[in-house]
Amino acid sequence: MAELTKNPNVIKWVEEMQALTKPDEVVWIDGSEEQLDALRKTSMDNGEIIALNQEKLPGCYYHQTAVNDVARVEDRTFICCKNKEDAGPTNNWCDPQEMYDKLTPMFDGVMKGRTMYVIPYSMGPIGSDLAKVGVELTDSIYVVLNMDIMTRIGADAFKNLGDVSNDFVRGLHSKADIDAEKRYIVHFPEDNTIWSINSGYGGNVLLGKKCFALRIASFQGKNEGWMAEHMLILGIQKPDGEIKYVTAAFPSACGKTNLAMLIPPEGYTSKGYKVWTVGDDIAWLKQGKDGRLYAINPENGFFGVAPGTNAKSNFNALESTRKNTIFTNVALNNDDMTVWWEGLDKNPPENATEWKGAKVNGKEYRDAGNNLAHPNSRFTAPARNCPCISTEFDNPEGVPISAMIFGGRRAKTAPLVYQAFDWNHGVFVGSIMASETTAAAAGAVGQVRRDPMAMLPFCGYNMGDYWAHWIEMGKVLGDKAPKIFNVNWFRTNEEGKFIWPGFGDNMRVLDWIIERAEDNADAVETAIGFEPKPEDINIDGLEASGITLDVVKDLLNVDKNLWKEDAANVKEFYAKFGDRLPQIMKDQLAALEERLQ
Ligand code: OXD
Ligand code: MN
């Protein structure tokens, strides 16, 4: 089949990878519905995907990964750059040549008897100055179908590249034998290259997402003067119709998708407030012509965690999954060929297939303490399905950002919300983010780990240099820089229960943030930053949730002893970065310690 580009760099590389992996056939993905339909049919014929009820869930399919392959594998994820120091202490590192030497024999002939699909894709709206081109080679139709939802695929994706440029990310993926012992997710930032082998789980194989749009792109952004961040992007429409945009970074599975698609409480909607979604996971940010920071969502869909998603927690996400969606590792309802997961509703299907493939009585199975859906089961849904998708979603210029928000799951330390004193203090606030680990990555669940800017597993270079890049961006943006905030929806009471109702009510905090970002709201100076006056958090209508002015005061309380402990922990964490830690960060920590005295 004909190549979809004349670009000799692409053609040469595809030929080299073909010679290495030795597929029976090479198919270029043009993005046409005709071709995708034929692939869906092949994939159904070989049992890789199952068609769901086409009346209730038109265009929807179901897939199960191997039982040993259900999450990202951080211990098998590598950054391979020439100098170990450039990967930094938070990444697994290997010398590039050594890694190529190790993986080349594994890729040699791996696609014999299989087809190699060549997927051209654009991260970001095609034609946007902020967009970038990738090509993923894969032997998985599931990957092709997911990439079709998550990115802009097909011949058009080559438009940004043109016939001569070499600026595209080379992604090579093979399922191989899904052997967990031989699973590698490897990045060569200096070669614009990603190699992924022995996995079929989205986060490891949809190479446009974490691998390109965060790890490789963060490295590109540092060199080219822009930023790739693990951030949602949303617009808050005020009653006068004006829309203010914010980005927010939270560690995996802390509710980014929920915040991105928030429906404000009644007291706000009746006044005319509305939230628009631009992105739920990744933001690429660059200074615009007017000097402000602009963001695009490089993705084209949502790869969301299914469990916990319901009409109340995230109506818009659920609606997004009602058509043209791929469900992975959720439970199947065999009676009507629909899907179910924990937290969807209280009616697990009687005649169910649980995520590992066993046919079970859903209720009995759950009563015995089992999950029907894997906790990290996912939906891959087109962004255009989202009822609150922003009209600016495809805007090649992106949207101007008024505020950047950091946050994590902290039971006691961090208050509901605070604002950094200035940009550099904001970089410090982002760098000390911490959270409990979740099911999105393999490994222990429930431990606290530091996760600067929610980028710990995703920064493609030394995090000390990454903070220096943030500081540099602040210099460039000057007084046009967005204001920086930190939120914590997860403070708990003595019984370990969340105090703040969260979800739609987080609008009350966003409200203060956007007013504050525009200098319309007062603040109180504390040791850790500016906090709202408790009465400036609108709690009208929250009586039933037990939120009173006193509770808000409590949620804003800063326990200096806990913060001193935290500062000591940060000092230890910072020590890992040696002389790559910018002096400004050391000074920020020292200043915090002093304010806590
Ligand atoms: C995700 C994550 O978005 O793990 O899947 O952060
Ligand atoms: Mn994420």
Short mmCIF file of N, CA, C and O in Angstrom, two decimals, residues 217-284:
data_model
loop_
_atom_site.label_atom_id
_atom_site.label_comp_id
_atom_site.label_asym_id
_atom_site.label_seq_id
_atom_site.Cartn_x
_atom_site.Cartn_y
_atom_site.Cartn_z
N ALA A 217 7.90 15.25 24.73
CA ALA A 217 7.54 16.66 24.53
C ALA A 217 8.10 17.56 25.63
O ALA A 217 8.46 18.70 25.37
N SER A 218 8.19 17.05 26.88
CA SER A 218 8.75 17.91 27.93
C SER A 218 10.20 18.24 27.59
O SER A 218 10.65 19.38 27.78
N PHE A 219 10.90 17.27 27.04
CA PHE A 219 12.30 17.48 26.62
C PHE A 219 12.36 18.47 25.45
O PHE A 219 13.16 19.40 25.44
N GLN A 220 11.46 18.29 24.48
CA GLN A 220 11.42 19.21 23.33
C GLN A 220 11.08 20.63 23.82
O GLN A 220 11.67 21.60 23.37
N GLY A 221 10.13 20.71 24.74
CA GLY A 221 9.69 22.01 25.25
C GLY A 221 10.83 22.76 25.92
O GLY A 221 10.97 23.98 25.76
N LYS A 222 11.65 22.02 26.66
CA LYS A 222 12.79 22.67 27.33
C LYS A 222 13.73 23.26 26.27
O LYS A 222 14.21 24.38 26.41
N ASN A 223 13.97 22.50 25.19
CA ASN A 223 14.91 22.97 24.18
C ASN A 223 14.32 24.06 23.29
O ASN A 223 15.04 24.85 22.70
N GLU A 224 12.97 24.06 23.17
CA GLU A 224 12.34 24.96 22.21
C GLU A 224 11.57 26.10 22.88
O GLU A 224 10.92 26.89 22.21
N GLY A 225 11.59 26.15 24.22
CA GLY A 225 10.97 27.29 24.90
C GLY A 225 9.46 27.17 25.12
O GLY A 225 8.76 28.18 25.13
N TRP A 226 8.95 25.97 25.29
CA TRP A 226 7.54 25.80 25.64
C TRP A 226 7.43 24.72 26.70
O TRP A 226 8.45 24.25 27.20
N MET A 227 6.20 24.36 27.09
CA MET A 227 6.03 23.42 28.20
C MET A 227 5.04 22.32 27.84
O MET A 227 4.01 22.58 27.22
N ALA A 228 5.36 21.10 28.24
CA ALA A 228 4.42 19.97 28.12
C ALA A 228 4.09 19.53 29.53
O ALA A 228 4.98 19.11 30.27
N GLU A 229 2.84 19.65 29.93
CA GLU A 229 2.47 19.41 31.32
C GLU A 229 1.33 18.41 31.46
O GLU A 229 0.47 18.30 30.60
N HIS A 230 1.35 17.71 32.61
CA HIS A 230 0.30 16.74 32.95
C HIS A 230 -0.87 17.50 33.55
O HIS A 230 -1.12 17.44 34.75
N MET A 231 -1.56 18.27 32.70
CA MET A 231 -2.57 19.21 33.18
C MET A 231 -3.85 19.15 32.36
O MET A 231 -3.80 19.06 31.13
N LEU A 232 -4.97 19.25 33.05
CA LEU A 232 -6.24 19.47 32.37
C LEU A 232 -6.32 20.95 31.99
O LEU A 232 -5.58 21.78 32.54
N ILE A 233 -7.22 21.24 31.07
CA ILE A 233 -7.47 22.64 30.69
C ILE A 233 -8.98 22.85 30.72
O ILE A 233 -9.71 22.09 30.07
N LEU A 234 -9.45 23.85 31.45
CA LEU A 234 -10.89 24.11 31.42
C LEU A 234 -11.17 25.60 31.35
O LEU A 234 -10.33 26.44 31.73
N GLY A 235 -12.33 25.91 30.83
CA GLY A 235 -12.78 27.30 30.74
C GLY A 235 -13.95 27.52 31.66
O GLY A 235 -14.86 26.69 31.72
N ILE A 236 -13.91 28.63 32.41
CA ILE A 236 -15.03 28.96 33.30
C ILE A 236 -15.75 30.16 32.70
O ILE A 236 -15.16 31.25 32.60
N GLN A 237 -16.99 29.91 32.30
CA GLN A 237 -17.78 31.00 31.74
C GLN A 237 -18.52 31.70 32.86
O GLN A 237 -19.22 31.08 33.64
N LYS A 238 -18.32 33.03 32.92
CA LYS A 238 -18.98 33.80 33.98
C LYS A 238 -20.32 34.31 33.45
O LYS A 238 -20.58 34.27 32.25
N PRO A 239 -21.18 34.79 34.37
CA PRO A 239 -22.51 35.23 33.93
C PRO A 239 -22.47 36.26 32.80
O PRO A 239 -23.36 36.29 31.97
N ASP A 240 -21.42 37.07 32.74
CA ASP A 240 -21.37 38.07 31.65
C ASP A 240 -20.89 37.46 30.33
O ASP A 240 -20.72 38.16 29.34
N GLY A 241 -20.65 36.15 30.33
CA GLY A 241 -20.28 35.48 29.08
C GLY A 241 -18.78 35.34 28.89
O GLY A 241 -18.31 34.57 28.05
N GLU A 242 -18.00 36.08 29.68
CA GLU A 242 -16.56 36.00 29.55
C GLU A 242 -16.05 34.62 30.03
O GLU A 242 -16.57 34.09 31.01
N ILE A 243 -15.06 34.07 29.34
CA ILE A 243 -14.54 32.76 29.73
C ILE A 243 -13.08 32.89 30.14
O ILE A 243 -12.27 33.45 29.41
N LYS A 244 -12.78 32.39 31.33
CA LYS A 244 -11.40 32.39 31.84
C LYS A 244 -10.89 30.96 31.85
O LYS A 244 -11.60 30.05 32.29
N TYR A 245 -9.66 30.76 31.39
CA TYR A 245 -9.12 29.41 31.28
C TYR A 245 -8.08 29.14 32.36
O TYR A 245 -7.26 30.01 32.67
N VAL A 246 -8.14 27.95 32.90
CA VAL A 246 -7.14 27.52 33.88
C VAL A 246 -6.63 26.13 33.50
O VAL A 246 -7.31 25.38 32.81
N THR A 247 -5.42 25.82 33.96
CA THR A 247 -4.91 24.45 33.82
C THR A 247 -4.74 23.90 35.23
O THR A 247 -4.60 24.65 36.19
N ALA A 248 -4.75 22.58 35.35
CA ALA A 248 -4.56 22.00 36.68
C ALA A 248 -3.84 20.66 36.57
O ALA A 248 -4.15 19.84 35.71
N ALA A 249 -2.86 20.50 37.46
CA ALA A 249 -2.06 19.26 37.49
C ALA A 249 -2.36 18.50 38.77
O ALA A 249 -2.25 19.06 39.87
N PHE A 250 -2.76 17.25 38.63
CA PHE A 250 -2.94 16.36 39.77
C PHE A 250 -2.31 15.02 39.41
O PHE A 250 -2.36 14.62 38.25
N PRO A 251 -1.78 14.33 40.39
CA PRO A 251 -1.26 12.99 40.11
C PRO A 251 -2.36 12.10 39.51
O PRO A 251 -3.55 12.40 39.65
N SER A 252 -1.96 11.00 38.89
CA SER A 252 -2.90 10.09 38.25
C SER A 252 -4.02 9.70 39.21
O SER A 252 -3.78 9.44 40.39
N ALA A 253 -5.23 9.63 38.67
CA ALA A 253 -6.40 9.16 39.41
C ALA A 253 -6.72 10.00 40.65
O ALA A 253 -7.13 9.50 41.68
N CYS A 254 -6.52 11.32 40.54
CA CYS A 254 -6.94 12.25 41.60
C CYS A 254 -8.13 13.08 41.13
O CYS A 254 -8.45 14.11 41.73
N GLY A 255 -8.76 12.67 40.03
CA GLY A 255 -9.98 13.36 39.61
C GLY A 255 -9.77 14.47 38.59
O GLY A 255 -10.58 15.39 38.51
N LYS A 256 -8.72 14.36 37.78
CA LYS A 256 -8.53 15.39 36.74
C LYS A 256 -9.69 15.40 35.76
O LYS A 256 -10.20 16.45 35.41
N THR A 257 -10.10 14.20 35.32
CA THR A 257 -11.19 14.14 34.34
C THR A 257 -12.47 14.72 34.95
O THR A 257 -13.22 15.42 34.29
N ASN A 258 -12.69 14.44 36.24
CA ASN A 258 -13.89 14.99 36.89
C ASN A 258 -13.85 16.51 36.96
O ASN A 258 -14.84 17.18 36.68
N LEU A 259 -12.70 17.06 37.33
CA LEU A 259 -12.61 18.52 37.43
C LEU A 259 -12.74 19.15 36.04
O LEU A 259 -13.41 20.18 35.88
N ALA A 260 -12.14 18.50 35.04
CA ALA A 260 -12.16 19.06 33.68
C ALA A 260 -13.58 19.17 33.14
O ALA A 260 -13.85 20.01 32.28
N MET A 261 -14.48 18.31 33.63
CA MET A 261 -15.85 18.26 33.08
C MET A 261 -16.89 18.65 34.12
O MET A 261 -18.05 18.24 34.04
N LEU A 262 -16.45 19.43 35.07
CA LEU A 262 -17.30 19.76 36.22
C LEU A 262 -18.61 20.46 35.82
O LEU A 262 -18.64 21.28 34.90
N ILE A 263 -19.66 20.08 36.51
CA ILE A 263 -20.93 20.81 36.38
C ILE A 263 -21.11 21.62 37.66
O ILE A 263 -21.18 21.05 38.75
N PRO A 264 -21.16 22.96 37.54
CA PRO A 264 -21.23 23.78 38.76
C PRO A 264 -22.53 23.51 39.53
O PRO A 264 -23.52 23.09 38.94
N PRO A 265 -22.51 23.79 40.83
CA PRO A 265 -23.73 23.61 41.62
C PRO A 265 -24.83 24.58 41.18
O PRO A 265 -24.55 25.59 40.53
N GLU A 266 -26.04 24.24 41.58
CA GLU A 266 -27.22 24.99 41.15
C GLU A 266 -27.07 26.50 41.33
O GLU A 266 -27.38 27.28 40.42
N GLY A 267 -26.55 26.89 42.49
CA GLY A 267 -26.40 28.33 42.77
C GLY A 267 -25.54 29.04 41.74
O GLY A 267 -25.65 30.26 41.55
N TYR A 268 -24.68 28.31 41.08
CA TYR A 268 -23.83 28.89 40.03
C TYR A 268 -24.50 28.80 38.66
O TYR A 268 -24.51 29.77 37.90
N THR A 269 -25.05 27.62 38.34
CA THR A 269 -25.65 27.47 37.00
C THR A 269 -26.80 28.46 36.84
O THR A 269 -26.97 29.05 35.77
N SER A 270 -27.58 28.66 37.92
CA SER A 270 -28.72 29.57 37.79
C SER A 270 -28.25 31.00 37.52
O SER A 270 -28.97 31.79 36.92
N LYS A 271 -27.04 31.31 37.92
CA LYS A 271 -26.52 32.66 37.65
C LYS A 271 -25.89 32.75 36.26
O LYS A 271 -25.54 33.84 35.81
N GLY A 272 -25.66 31.58 35.64
CA GLY A 272 -25.08 31.61 34.29
C GLY A 272 -23.64 31.13 34.21
O GLY A 272 -23.00 31.26 33.17
N TYR A 273 -23.11 30.57 35.29
CA TYR A 273 -21.76 29.98 35.22
C TYR A 273 -21.81 28.66 34.45
O TYR A 273 -22.78 27.92 34.55
N LYS A 274 -20.73 28.39 33.74
CA LYS A 274 -20.64 27.13 33.02
C LYS A 274 -19.17 26.76 32.86
O LYS A 274 -18.32 27.64 32.76
N VAL A 275 -18.90 25.47 32.88
CA VAL A 275 -17.52 25.02 32.69
C VAL A 275 -17.39 24.31 31.34
O VAL A 275 -18.23 23.48 30.98
N TRP A 276 -16.36 24.67 30.60
CA TRP A 276 -16.08 24.07 29.28
C TRP A 276 -14.77 23.29 29.35
O TRP A 276 -13.78 23.77 29.90
N THR A 277 -14.77 22.11 28.78
CA THR A 277 -13.58 21.25 28.80
C THR A 277 -12.73 21.48 27.55
O THR A 277 -13.23 21.38 26.44
N VAL A 278 -11.45 21.77 27.77
CA VAL A 278 -10.52 21.80 26.64
C VAL A 278 -9.67 20.53 26.65
O VAL A 278 -9.37 19.95 25.62
N GLY A 279 -9.29 20.08 27.85
CA GLY A 279 -8.49 18.85 27.93
C GLY A 279 -8.61 18.26 29.32
O GLY A 279 -8.92 18.97 30.28
N ASP A 280 -8.37 16.96 29.44
CA ASP A 280 -8.52 16.32 30.75
C ASP A 280 -7.21 15.74 31.28
O ASP A 280 -7.18 15.22 32.39
N ASP A 281 -6.12 15.81 30.50
CA ASP A 281 -4.91 15.12 30.98
C ASP A 281 -3.60 15.84 30.65
O ASP A 281 -2.69 15.83 31.46
N ILE A 282 -3.52 16.42 29.45
CA ILE A 282 -2.23 16.96 29.01
C ILE A 282 -2.42 18.35 28.40
O ILE A 282 -3.37 18.58 27.65
N ALA A 283 -1.51 19.26 28.73
CA ALA A 283 -1.52 20.59 28.14
C ALA A 283 -0.15 20.90 27.56
O ALA A 283 0.88 20.61 28.19
N TRP A 284 -0.14 21.45 26.37
CA TRP A 284 1.09 22.01 25.80
C TRP A 284 0.92 23.53 25.84
O TRP A 284 -0.09 24.07 25.35
#
